[in-house]
Amino acid sequence: MVKEIERTGLPVVHVCTVTPISLTVGANRIVPAVAIPHPLGNPSLDQKEEYQLRKELVEKSLKALQTEVDKQTIFED
């Protein structure tokens, strides 16, 4: 699905917990998530830390959307 959306000209970020799967399906912009049971959070954190973690993931994803790529790229930091 990621590749089909990008074919229309819309950049897509694939946030995922298992980056090799993203590479296999052909995602161009890949942002690693936290963990399989909680990809966009960590329930063991307190509310403030959880908010910061999610904020960082969103900011990383927005940066990836703004980045021109010509090959599959994993945005680690």
mmCIF file of C-alpha atoms in Angstrom:
data_model
loop_
_atom_site.group_PDB
_atom_site.id
_atom_site.type_symbol
_atom_site.label_atom_id
_atom_site.label_comp_id
_atom_site.label_asym_id
_atom_site.label_seq_id
_atom_site.Cartn_x
_atom_site.Cartn_y
_atom_site.Cartn_z
ATOM 1 C CA MET A 1 0.000 0.000 0.000
ATOM 2 C CA VAL A 2 2.864 2.382 0.818
ATOM 3 C CA LYS A 3 4.296 2.105 -2.694
ATOM 4 C CA GLU A 4 0.897 2.648 -4.317
ATOM 5 C CA ILE A 5 0.282 5.849 -2.363
ATOM 6 C CA GLU A 6 3.748 7.146 -3.268
ATOM 7 C CA ARG A 7 3.067 6.451 -6.960
ATOM 8 C CA THR A 8 0.363 9.131 -6.786
ATOM 9 C CA GLY A 9 2.998 11.650 -5.667
ATOM 10 C CA LEU A 10 2.271 11.661 -1.940
ATOM 11 C CA PRO A 11 5.256 10.881 0.288
ATOM 12 C CA VAL A 12 4.605 8.194 2.900
ATOM 13 C CA VAL A 13 6.372 7.245 6.113
ATOM 14 C CA HIS A 14 6.072 3.654 7.243
ATOM 15 C CA VAL A 15 6.307 3.552 11.052
ATOM 16 C CA CYS A 16 6.987 -0.042 11.994
ATOM 17 C CA THR A 17 8.469 -2.283 14.637
ATOM 18 C CA VAL A 18 10.111 -4.774 12.257
ATOM 19 C CA THR A 19 12.064 -2.765 9.704
ATOM 20 C CA PRO A 20 13.075 -5.780 7.552
ATOM 21 C CA ILE A 21 9.388 -6.238 6.715
ATOM 22 C CA SER A 22 9.185 -2.593 5.620
ATOM 23 C CA LEU A 23 12.215 -3.121 3.430
ATOM 24 C CA THR A 24 10.631 -6.232 1.938
ATOM 25 C CA VAL A 25 7.375 -4.466 1.047
ATOM 26 C CA GLY A 26 9.308 -1.617 -0.549
ATOM 27 C CA ALA A 27 8.666 1.301 1.800
ATOM 28 C CA ASN A 28 10.952 4.237 0.987
ATOM 29 C CA ARG A 29 10.812 6.154 4.277
ATOM 30 C CA ILE A 30 10.942 3.900 7.329
ATOM 31 C CA VAL A 31 10.768 5.049 10.958
ATOM 32 C CA PRO A 32 11.384 2.333 13.566
ATOM 33 C CA ALA A 33 8.670 2.131 16.212
ATOM 34 C CA VAL A 34 9.007 1.213 19.897
ATOM 35 C CA ALA A 35 7.899 -2.423 20.250
ATOM 36 C CA ILE A 36 5.495 -4.898 18.661
ATOM 37 C CA PRO A 37 2.785 -4.784 21.358
ATOM 38 C CA HIS A 38 3.023 -0.968 21.650
ATOM 39 C CA PRO A 39 4.496 0.489 18.439
ATOM 40 C CA LEU A 40 3.795 4.120 19.271
ATOM 41 C CA GLY A 41 4.280 4.144 23.006
ATOM 42 C CA ASN A 42 5.532 2.503 26.146
ATOM 43 C CA PRO A 43 2.952 1.884 28.880
ATOM 44 C CA SER A 44 5.654 1.476 31.526
ATOM 45 C CA LEU A 45 6.559 5.170 31.223
ATOM 46 C CA ASP A 46 4.847 7.897 33.186
ATOM 47 C CA GLN A 47 2.534 10.265 31.314
ATOM 48 C CA LYS A 48 5.158 12.959 30.702
ATOM 49 C CA GLU A 49 7.774 10.498 29.401
ATOM 50 C CA GLU A 50 5.164 8.765 27.221
ATOM 51 C CA TYR A 51 4.176 12.103 25.694
ATOM 52 C CA GLN A 52 7.830 12.920 24.948
ATOM 53 C CA LEU A 53 8.391 9.517 23.331
ATOM 54 C CA ARG A 54 5.359 9.929 21.068
ATOM 55 C CA LYS A 55 6.315 13.504 20.232
ATOM 56 C CA GLU A 56 9.782 12.371 19.136
ATOM 57 C CA LEU A 57 8.284 9.661 16.899
ATOM 58 C CA VAL A 58 5.951 12.174 15.232
ATOM 59 C CA GLU A 59 8.774 14.683 14.753
ATOM 60 C CA LYS A 60 11.012 11.991 13.254
ATOM 61 C CA SER A 61 8.207 10.972 10.908
ATOM 62 C CA LEU A 62 7.577 14.552 9.814
ATOM 63 C CA LYS A 63 11.292 15.005 9.127
ATOM 64 C CA ALA A 64 11.250 11.808 7.053
ATOM 65 C CA LEU A 65 8.291 13.132 5.034
ATOM 66 C CA GLN A 66 10.253 16.270 4.192
ATOM 67 C CA THR A 67 13.358 14.362 3.130
ATOM 68 C CA GLU A 68 13.878 13.525 -0.533
ATOM 69 C CA VAL A 69 14.907 9.896 -0.917
ATOM 70 C CA ASP A 70 15.985 7.930 -3.974
ATOM 71 C CA LYS A 71 16.247 4.579 -2.198
ATOM 72 C CA GLN A 72 14.833 2.894 0.871
ATOM 73 C CA THR A 73 15.907 4.828 3.953
ATOM 74 C CA ILE A 74 15.554 3.991 7.630
ATOM 75 C CA PHE A 75 15.359 7.135 9.766
ATOM 76 C CA GLU A 76 17.015 6.011 13.003
ATOM 77 C CA ASP A 77 17.674 9.445 14.541
#
